[in-house]
């Protein structure tokens, strides 16, 4: 088993603008050693999310980080994509990636890293949970073998963003989300807090007026092209929630408050398909199976974000 000074991080992701911000923050911090990116279909097709992951690494001059391509469709449901991430799923410069993904499938790569780094490893999963669910199916002891699984997904105590009840990542692959919640003892960071992880337009525009990689990071923060940014953003538009970045910001600072709850994911196919049923009153009598983020300090989030990005721009 490998022992490291900084904490090894494995990021399962579907970039995606907010995914790209998370990747940039993780790479900028010397608290973490990003040992790889695994990709999953979600915000875009698997071809596009894998290309975007490699483009982000190219832009940030970190092509030493391996990228393993993962599942191209949900376990049970039909594939769909998100519509807020721009053409191909990523705004900004998106340079042509020079390095190919590794040969291993993402699920195989995850399992190898779990065995290699053991209880030092943190697994961040900020896309649909297809790869993670399959890894758990192959290695049921995985949650006990590593330091933790940190998920962005769900709306435990609030409304959804793709249906009135469901959040995008969990709705994309509810069967996988259900498996991870049942067996993964995850920390769950959902819309309950990430909706409030916003960045003021003025600060994004200032970043956009500088050089790369700040310009592209500004585009990712705003889910907007560089031209749109230079024309000026409408401060009143609710478009700057940097959902995935909250997961890493809380590992870097003290941004979130958590409570333990018993969760189930609705896989019934009805109007609340993909939603989280969160037993806040303890009426099921079941032991908690997840640690759920319930409160965010937005000012602290912004200060962790910009302090960490300072290392890059
Ligand atoms: C989640 O959905 C995706 O569009 C984002 O990347 C984030 O992971 C927010 O609901
Ligand atoms: Ca994502």
mmCIF file of C-alpha atoms and ligand atoms in Angstrom:
data_model
loop_
_atom_site.group_PDB
_atom_site.id
_atom_site.type_symbol
_atom_site.label_atom_id
_atom_site.label_comp_id
_atom_site.label_asym_id
_atom_site.label_seq_id
_atom_site.Cartn_x
_atom_site.Cartn_y
_atom_site.Cartn_z
ATOM 1 C CA UNK A 1 0.000 0.000 0.000
ATOM 2 C CA UNK A 2 1.278 3.501 -0.891
ATOM 3 C CA UNK A 3 1.675 6.107 1.901
ATOM 4 C CA UNK A 4 1.495 9.756 0.836
ATOM 5 C CA UNK A 5 2.019 13.184 2.401
ATOM 6 C CA UNK A 6 -0.987 14.795 0.728
ATOM 7 C CA UNK A 7 -4.349 13.029 0.688
ATOM 8 C CA UNK A 8 -4.909 10.958 -2.465
ATOM 9 C CA UNK A 9 -8.082 11.991 -4.293
ATOM 10 C CA UNK A 10 -9.840 10.111 -7.041
ATOM 11 C CA UNK A 11 -12.473 12.169 -8.880
ATOM 12 C CA UNK A 12 -15.353 10.469 -10.696
ATOM 13 C CA UNK A 13 -16.814 13.167 -12.907
ATOM 14 C CA UNK A 14 -18.848 14.205 -15.966
ATOM 15 C CA UNK A 15 -17.338 17.586 -16.945
ATOM 16 C CA UNK A 16 -19.391 19.830 -17.011
ATOM 17 C CA UNK A 17 -18.445 23.369 -15.962
ATOM 18 C CA UNK A 18 -18.850 22.930 -12.198
ATOM 19 C CA UNK A 19 -16.948 19.622 -12.442
ATOM 20 C CA UNK A 20 -14.122 21.536 -14.139
ATOM 21 C CA UNK A 21 -14.035 24.057 -11.267
ATOM 22 C CA UNK A 22 -13.772 21.192 -8.778
ATOM 23 C CA UNK A 23 -10.925 19.620 -10.760
ATOM 24 C CA UNK A 24 -9.083 22.966 -10.886
ATOM 25 C CA UNK A 25 -9.461 23.457 -7.116
ATOM 26 C CA UNK A 26 -8.285 19.927 -6.356
ATOM 27 C CA UNK A 27 -5.220 20.375 -8.561
ATOM 28 C CA UNK A 28 -4.461 23.807 -7.103
ATOM 29 C CA UNK A 29 -4.392 22.629 -3.501
ATOM 30 C CA UNK A 30 -1.287 20.943 -2.105
ATOM 31 C CA UNK A 31 -3.462 19.250 0.542
ATOM 32 C CA UNK A 32 -4.529 16.783 -2.136
ATOM 33 C CA UNK A 33 -2.833 14.596 -4.670
ATOM 34 C CA UNK A 34 -5.227 13.970 -7.573
ATOM 35 C CA UNK A 35 -4.345 10.404 -8.533
ATOM 36 C CA UNK A 36 -6.793 10.204 -11.419
ATOM 37 C CA UNK A 37 -10.025 11.250 -13.062
ATOM 38 C CA UNK A 38 -12.648 8.683 -13.987
ATOM 39 C CA UNK A 39 -15.380 9.770 -16.336
ATOM 40 C CA UNK A 40 -19.052 8.932 -16.631
ATOM 41 C CA UNK A 41 -21.859 9.922 -18.991
ATOM 42 C CA UNK A 42 -24.127 12.548 -17.499
ATOM 43 C CA UNK A 43 -23.881 16.202 -18.410
ATOM 44 C CA UNK A 44 -22.755 14.959 -21.839
ATOM 45 C CA UNK A 45 -22.051 11.720 -23.669
ATOM 46 C CA UNK A 46 -19.117 9.685 -22.352
ATOM 47 C CA UNK A 47 -17.013 10.719 -25.365
ATOM 48 C CA UNK A 48 -17.522 14.377 -24.527
ATOM 49 C CA UNK A 49 -17.066 14.097 -20.739
ATOM 50 C CA UNK A 50 -13.828 12.150 -21.270
ATOM 51 C CA UNK A 51 -12.575 14.689 -23.807
ATOM 52 C CA UNK A 52 -13.539 17.561 -21.478
ATOM 53 C CA UNK A 53 -11.692 15.966 -18.542
ATOM 54 C CA UNK A 54 -8.570 15.679 -20.702
ATOM 55 C CA UNK A 55 -8.987 19.266 -21.993
ATOM 56 C CA UNK A 56 -9.141 20.601 -18.445
ATOM 57 C CA UNK A 57 -5.913 18.758 -17.594
ATOM 58 C CA UNK A 58 -4.313 20.062 -20.795
ATOM 59 C CA UNK A 59 -5.315 23.644 -19.989
ATOM 60 C CA UNK A 60 -3.990 23.355 -16.423
ATOM 61 C CA UNK A 61 -0.790 21.687 -17.617
ATOM 62 C CA UNK A 62 -1.477 18.515 -15.633
ATOM 63 C CA UNK A 63 -1.529 15.826 -18.300
ATOM 64 C CA UNK A 64 0.391 13.639 -15.832
ATOM 65 C CA UNK A 65 -2.988 12.864 -14.163
ATOM 66 C CA UNK A 66 -4.446 9.696 -15.720
ATOM 67 C CA UNK A 67 -7.990 9.723 -17.118
ATOM 68 C CA UNK A 68 -9.971 6.463 -17.237
ATOM 69 C CA UNK A 69 -13.159 6.416 -19.277
ATOM 70 C CA UNK A 70 -16.173 4.864 -17.582
ATOM 71 C CA UNK A 71 -19.812 4.033 -18.191
ATOM 72 C CA UNK A 72 -21.570 5.525 -21.186
ATOM 73 C CA UNK A 73 -25.095 4.961 -19.931
ATOM 74 C CA UNK A 74 -27.034 4.546 -16.679
ATOM 75 C CA UNK A 75 -27.530 1.050 -15.196
ATOM 76 C CA UNK A 76 -31.249 0.872 -15.962
ATOM 77 C CA UNK A 77 -32.626 4.175 -17.245
ATOM 78 C CA UNK A 78 -32.199 5.601 -20.720
ATOM 79 C CA UNK A 79 -29.336 8.101 -21.178
ATOM 80 C CA UNK A 80 -30.009 11.829 -21.234
ATOM 81 C CA UNK A 81 -27.803 14.927 -20.981
ATOM 82 C CA UNK A 82 -27.934 18.273 -19.176
ATOM 83 C CA UNK A 83 -28.572 21.464 -21.118
ATOM 84 C CA UNK A 84 -26.767 24.106 -19.072
ATOM 85 C CA UNK A 85 -23.130 23.311 -19.823
ATOM 86 C CA UNK A 86 -22.820 24.732 -23.346
ATOM 87 C CA UNK A 87 -21.770 23.134 -26.635
ATOM 88 C CA UNK A 88 -19.993 19.821 -25.924
ATOM 89 C CA UNK A 89 -20.564 20.289 -22.183
ATOM 90 C CA UNK A 90 -17.837 22.803 -21.347
ATOM 91 C CA UNK A 91 -17.328 26.534 -21.856
ATOM 92 C CA UNK A 92 -13.888 28.143 -21.933
ATOM 93 C CA UNK A 93 -10.857 27.423 -24.085
ATOM 94 C CA UNK A 94 -11.247 23.591 -24.171
ATOM 95 C CA UNK A 95 -7.849 22.870 -25.808
ATOM 96 C CA UNK A 96 -7.455 19.749 -27.907
ATOM 97 C CA UNK A 97 -6.180 17.089 -25.471
ATOM 98 C CA UNK A 98 -2.749 15.709 -26.289
ATOM 99 C CA UNK A 99 -2.880 12.606 -24.074
ATOM 100 C CA UNK A 100 -5.198 9.629 -24.565
ATOM 101 C CA UNK A 101 -7.242 8.064 -21.751
ATOM 102 C CA UNK A 102 -5.596 5.026 -20.165
ATOM 103 C CA UNK A 103 -6.643 1.574 -21.395
ATOM 104 C CA UNK A 104 -8.325 0.508 -18.137
ATOM 105 C CA UNK A 105 -12.044 0.988 -17.673
ATOM 106 C CA UNK A 106 -12.890 3.528 -14.934
ATOM 107 C CA UNK A 107 -14.403 0.874 -12.657
ATOM 108 C CA UNK A 108 -11.244 -1.246 -12.875
ATOM 109 C CA UNK A 109 -9.099 1.854 -12.262
ATOM 110 C CA UNK A 110 -11.163 2.806 -9.165
ATOM 111 C CA UNK A 111 -10.774 -0.692 -7.710
ATOM 112 C CA UNK A 112 -7.026 -0.697 -8.367
ATOM 113 C CA UNK A 113 -6.602 2.677 -6.612
ATOM 114 C CA UNK A 114 -8.726 1.524 -3.657
ATOM 115 C CA UNK A 115 -6.382 -1.429 -3.175
ATOM 116 C CA UNK A 116 -3.308 0.716 -3.750
ATOM 117 C CA UNK A 117 -4.076 3.648 -1.414
ATOM 118 C CA UNK A 118 -6.468 1.982 1.081
ATOM 119 C CA UNK A 119 -7.758 4.079 3.945
ATOM 120 C CA UNK A 120 -5.916 7.217 2.787
ATOM 121 C CA UNK A 121 -8.049 7.493 -0.332
ATOM 122 C CA UNK A 122 -10.998 9.803 -0.751
ATOM 123 C CA UNK A 123 -13.348 9.175 -3.644
ATOM 124 C CA UNK A 124 -15.234 12.209 -4.935
ATOM 125 C CA UNK A 125 -18.199 11.387 -7.160
ATOM 126 C CA UNK A 126 -19.760 14.427 -8.818
ATOM 127 C CA UNK A 127 -21.623 12.910 -11.744
ATOM 128 C CA UNK A 128 -24.174 10.103 -12.031
ATOM 129 C CA UNK A 129 -23.095 7.246 -9.750
ATOM 130 C CA UNK A 130 -22.905 4.485 -12.371
ATOM 131 C CA UNK A 131 -19.152 3.799 -12.033
ATOM 132 C CA UNK A 132 -19.245 3.909 -8.233
ATOM 133 C CA UNK A 133 -22.236 1.547 -8.036
ATOM 134 C CA UNK A 134 -20.452 -0.975 -10.247
ATOM 135 C CA UNK A 135 -17.270 -0.693 -8.181
ATOM 136 C CA UNK A 136 -19.363 -1.385 -5.056
ATOM 137 C CA UNK A 137 -20.988 -4.368 -6.736
ATOM 138 C CA UNK A 138 -17.557 -5.855 -7.472
ATOM 139 C CA UNK A 139 -15.985 -4.870 -4.141
ATOM 140 C CA UNK A 140 -18.679 -4.634 -1.416
ATOM 141 C CA UNK A 141 -16.011 -3.857 1.221
ATOM 142 C CA UNK A 142 -14.944 -0.726 -0.683
ATOM 143 C CA UNK A 143 -16.479 1.793 1.812
ATOM 144 C CA UNK A 144 -14.508 0.249 4.691
ATOM 145 C CA UNK A 145 -11.314 0.117 2.651
ATOM 146 C CA UNK A 146 -11.064 3.882 1.957
ATOM 147 C CA UNK A 147 -11.363 7.155 3.879
ATOM 148 C CA UNK A 148 -14.715 8.090 2.374
ATOM 149 C CA UNK A 149 -17.050 8.527 -0.585
ATOM 150 C CA UNK A 150 -18.106 12.151 -1.117
ATOM 151 C CA UNK A 151 -21.052 12.561 -3.456
ATOM 152 C CA UNK A 152 -22.594 15.615 -5.102
ATOM 153 C CA UNK A 153 -26.174 14.667 -5.767
ATOM 154 C CA UNK A 154 -29.772 14.673 -4.667
ATOM 155 C CA UNK A 155 -32.074 17.116 -3.000
ATOM 156 C CA UNK A 156 -32.634 15.546 0.421
ATOM 157 C CA UNK A 157 -34.763 18.266 1.969
ATOM 158 C CA UNK A 158 -35.467 20.561 -0.963
ATOM 159 C CA UNK A 159 -36.888 20.502 -4.476
ATOM 160 C CA UNK A 160 -35.192 19.108 -7.578
ATOM 161 C CA UNK A 161 -33.583 20.784 -10.575
ATOM 162 C CA UNK A 162 -34.597 18.386 -13.374
ATOM 163 C CA UNK A 163 -38.002 17.380 -12.033
ATOM 164 C CA UNK A 164 -39.874 18.997 -9.154
ATOM 165 C CA UNK A 165 -38.469 16.280 -6.884
ATOM 166 C CA UNK A 166 -35.166 15.077 -8.374
ATOM 167 C CA UNK A 167 -31.655 16.425 -8.820
ATOM 168 C CA UNK A 168 -29.749 15.763 -12.085
ATOM 169 C CA UNK A 169 -27.048 13.279 -10.971
ATOM 170 C CA UNK A 170 -29.438 11.051 -9.004
ATOM 171 C CA UNK A 171 -32.176 11.358 -11.630
ATOM 172 C CA UNK A 172 -29.768 10.354 -14.409
ATOM 173 C CA UNK A 173 -29.042 7.011 -12.750
ATOM 174 C CA UNK A 174 -31.394 6.382 -9.797
ATOM 175 C CA UNK A 175 -30.507 2.677 -9.563
ATOM 176 C CA UNK A 176 -26.832 3.562 -9.135
ATOM 177 C CA UNK A 177 -27.626 6.311 -6.618
ATOM 178 C CA UNK A 178 -29.745 3.824 -4.676
ATOM 179 C CA UNK A 179 -26.900 1.278 -4.572
ATOM 180 C CA UNK A 180 -24.379 3.889 -3.380
ATOM 181 C CA UNK A 181 -26.732 5.217 -0.694
ATOM 182 C CA UNK A 182 -27.559 1.704 0.525
ATOM 183 C CA UNK A 183 -24.009 0.332 0.559
ATOM 184 C CA UNK A 184 -21.557 3.230 0.366
ATOM 185 C CA UNK A 185 -22.163 5.183 3.638
ATOM 186 C CA UNK A 186 -21.549 8.327 1.589
ATOM 187 C CA UNK A 187 -21.318 11.937 2.531
ATOM 188 C CA UNK A 188 -24.061 13.508 0.386
ATOM 189 C CA UNK A 189 -23.800 17.113 -0.765
ATOM 190 C CA UNK A 190 -27.003 18.003 -2.582
ATOM 191 C CA UNK A 191 -28.991 20.961 -3.813
ATOM 192 C CA UNK A 192 -29.945 21.614 -0.174
ATOM 193 C CA UNK A 193 -26.619 23.434 0.047
ATOM 194 C CA UNK A 194 -25.162 23.676 -3.464
ATOM 195 C CA UNK A 195 -27.984 25.910 -4.723
ATOM 196 C CA UNK A 196 -26.498 28.548 -2.419
ATOM 197 C CA UNK A 197 -22.911 28.027 -3.658
ATOM 198 C CA UNK A 198 -23.009 31.073 -5.885
ATOM 199 C CA UNK A 199 -20.283 33.418 -7.061
ATOM 200 C CA UNK A 200 -20.950 37.136 -7.681
ATOM 201 C CA UNK A 201 -20.933 38.156 -11.357
ATOM 202 C CA UNK A 202 -18.436 40.981 -10.708
ATOM 203 C CA UNK A 203 -15.772 38.582 -9.395
ATOM 204 C CA UNK A 204 -16.258 36.245 -12.345
ATOM 205 C CA UNK A 205 -15.971 39.126 -14.830
ATOM 206 C CA UNK A 206 -12.729 40.284 -13.223
ATOM 207 C CA UNK A 207 -11.272 36.786 -13.632
ATOM 208 C CA UNK A 208 -12.461 36.761 -17.256
ATOM 209 C CA UNK A 209 -10.506 39.941 -18.038
ATOM 210 C CA UNK A 210 -7.198 38.253 -17.084
ATOM 211 C CA UNK A 211 -5.182 35.497 -18.778
ATOM 212 C CA UNK A 212 -5.664 31.737 -19.028
ATOM 213 C CA UNK A 213 -6.433 29.614 -17.113
ATOM 214 C CA UNK A 214 -8.393 32.305 -15.201
ATOM 215 C CA UNK A 215 -10.461 33.142 -18.288
ATOM 216 C CA UNK A 216 -11.645 29.581 -18.727
ATOM 217 C CA UNK A 217 -12.263 29.164 -15.010
ATOM 218 C CA UNK A 218 -14.435 32.314 -15.193
ATOM 219 C CA UNK A 219 -16.437 30.721 -18.027
ATOM 220 C CA UNK A 220 -16.896 27.532 -15.970
ATOM 221 C CA UNK A 221 -18.009 29.536 -12.917
ATOM 222 C CA UNK A 222 -20.609 31.395 -14.979
ATOM 223 C CA UNK A 223 -21.660 28.586 -17.340
ATOM 224 C CA UNK A 224 -21.056 31.122 -20.100
ATOM 225 C CA UNK A 225 -18.806 31.823 -23.076
ATOM 226 C CA UNK A 226 -15.982 34.345 -22.816
ATOM 227 C CA UNK A 227 -17.854 36.718 -25.157
ATOM 228 C CA UNK A 228 -20.940 36.571 -22.931
ATOM 229 C CA UNK A 229 -18.759 37.294 -19.918
ATOM 230 C CA UNK A 230 -17.109 40.299 -21.524
ATOM 231 C CA UNK A 231 -20.541 41.654 -22.463
ATOM 232 C CA UNK A 232 -21.450 41.558 -18.756
ATOM 233 C CA UNK A 233 -23.512 39.053 -16.804
ATOM 234 C CA UNK A 234 -26.953 39.671 -15.452
ATOM 235 C CA UNK A 235 -26.348 39.562 -11.677
ATOM 236 C CA UNK A 236 -29.979 38.707 -11.033
ATOM 237 C CA UNK A 237 -29.872 35.445 -13.014
ATOM 238 C CA UNK A 238 -29.662 32.350 -10.866
ATOM 239 C CA UNK A 239 -26.953 30.682 -12.916
ATOM 240 C CA UNK A 240 -23.848 30.650 -10.789
ATOM 241 C CA UNK A 241 -24.363 27.699 -8.432
ATOM 242 C CA UNK A 242 -21.063 25.842 -8.650
ATOM 243 C CA UNK A 243 -22.560 22.584 -7.304
ATOM 244 C CA UNK A 244 -19.655 20.138 -7.625
ATOM 245 C CA UNK A 245 -17.046 22.576 -6.307
ATOM 246 C CA UNK A 246 -18.778 22.585 -2.915
ATOM 247 C CA UNK A 247 -17.560 19.032 -2.249
ATOM 248 C CA UNK A 248 -13.882 19.984 -2.493
ATOM 249 C CA UNK A 249 -14.381 23.403 -0.861
ATOM 250 C CA UNK A 250 -15.668 21.650 2.257
ATOM 251 C CA UNK A 251 -12.632 19.359 2.325
ATOM 252 C CA UNK A 252 -10.386 22.422 2.033
ATOM 253 C CA UNK A 253 -12.281 24.650 4.478
ATOM 254 C CA UNK A 254 -15.169 24.563 6.901
ATOM 255 C CA UNK A 255 -18.026 25.283 4.554
ATOM 256 C CA UNK A 256 -20.783 22.769 5.301
ATOM 257 C CA UNK A 257 -22.756 21.442 8.259
ATOM 258 C CA UNK A 258 -23.800 17.789 8.128
ATOM 259 C CA UNK A 259 -26.442 15.651 9.830
ATOM 260 C CA UNK A 260 -26.793 11.862 9.716
ATOM 261 C CA UNK A 261 -29.972 10.535 8.103
ATOM 262 C CA UNK A 262 -31.442 7.377 6.644
ATOM 263 C CA UNK A 263 -31.957 7.879 2.889
ATOM 264 C CA UNK A 264 -33.664 5.960 0.111
ATOM 265 C CA UNK A 265 -33.716 6.786 -3.587
ATOM 266 C CA UNK A 266 -37.004 6.531 -5.446
ATOM 267 C CA UNK A 267 -36.553 4.130 -8.385
ATOM 268 C CA UNK A 268 -40.289 3.612 -8.953
ATOM 269 C CA UNK A 269 -40.528 5.370 -12.318
ATOM 270 C CA UNK A 270 -43.245 7.731 -11.037
ATOM 271 C CA UNK A 271 -43.179 11.520 -10.800
ATOM 272 C CA UNK A 272 -40.595 11.460 -8.007
ATOM 273 C CA UNK A 273 -38.280 9.007 -9.830
ATOM 274 C CA UNK A 274 -34.656 9.689 -8.822
ATOM 275 C CA UNK A 275 -35.569 11.749 -5.780
ATOM 276 C CA UNK A 276 -34.230 11.314 -2.250
ATOM 277 C CA UNK A 277 -36.517 10.191 0.546
ATOM 278 C CA UNK A 278 -34.792 11.554 3.649
ATOM 279 C CA UNK A 279 -36.003 10.353 7.030
ATOM 280 C CA UNK A 280 -35.454 13.625 8.908
ATOM 281 C CA UNK A 281 -37.951 12.636 11.645
ATOM 282 C CA UNK A 282 -36.599 9.127 12.166
ATOM 283 C CA UNK A 283 -40.008 7.607 11.430
ATOM 284 C CA UNK A 284 -38.552 4.516 9.735
ATOM 285 C CA UNK A 285 -36.617 3.630 12.875
ATOM 286 C CA UNK A 286 -33.639 2.790 10.654
ATOM 287 C CA UNK A 287 -30.065 3.730 11.451
ATOM 288 C CA UNK A 288 -28.636 6.577 9.336
ATOM 289 C CA UNK A 289 -26.868 5.399 6.183
ATOM 290 C CA UNK A 290 -25.558 8.786 5.002
ATOM 291 C CA UNK A 291 -24.124 12.049 6.241
ATOM 292 C CA UNK A 292 -26.144 14.792 4.586
ATOM 293 C CA UNK A 293 -25.066 18.405 4.098
ATOM 294 C CA UNK A 294 -27.810 20.637 5.487
ATOM 295 C CA UNK A 295 -26.224 24.082 5.774
ATOM 296 C CA UNK A 296 -23.631 26.082 3.833
ATOM 297 C CA UNK A 297 -21.596 29.147 4.707
ATOM 298 C CA UNK A 298 -21.658 30.821 1.281
ATOM 299 C CA UNK A 299 -19.106 33.500 2.210
ATOM 300 C CA UNK A 300 -16.679 30.838 3.418
ATOM 301 C CA UNK A 301 -17.293 28.859 0.213
ATOM 302 C CA UNK A 302 -16.363 31.898 -1.889
ATOM 303 C CA UNK A 303 -13.282 32.637 0.140
ATOM 304 C CA UNK A 304 -12.009 29.012 -0.066
ATOM 305 C CA UNK A 305 -12.734 29.031 -3.805
ATOM 306 C CA UNK A 306 -10.878 32.251 -4.611
ATOM 307 C CA UNK A 307 -8.000 31.617 -2.161
ATOM 308 C CA UNK A 308 -7.396 28.228 -3.759
ATOM 309 C CA UNK A 309 -7.766 29.528 -7.320
ATOM 310 C CA UNK A 310 -5.128 32.163 -6.521
ATOM 311 C CA UNK A 311 -2.596 29.343 -6.786
ATOM 312 C CA UNK A 312 -3.537 28.928 -10.467
ATOM 313 C CA UNK A 313 -4.238 32.438 -11.770
HETATM 314 C C1 LIG B 1 -25.189 18.360 -10.884
HETATM 315 O O1 LIG B 1 -25.693 18.190 -12.208
HETATM 316 C C2 LIG B 1 -24.696 18.490 -13.147
HETATM 317 O O2 LIG B 1 -25.242 19.237 -14.225
HETATM 318 C C3 LIG B 1 -23.605 19.230 -12.414
HETATM 319 O O3 LIG B 1 -22.339 18.961 -12.979
HETATM 320 C C4 LIG B 1 -23.715 18.719 -11.007
HETATM 321 O O4 LIG B 1 -22.913 17.567 -10.824
HETATM 322 C C5 LIG B 1 -26.039 19.397 -10.195
HETATM 323 O O5 LIG B 1 -27.373 18.981 -10.141
HETATM 324 CA CA1 LIG B 2 -21.119 16.947 -12.394
#
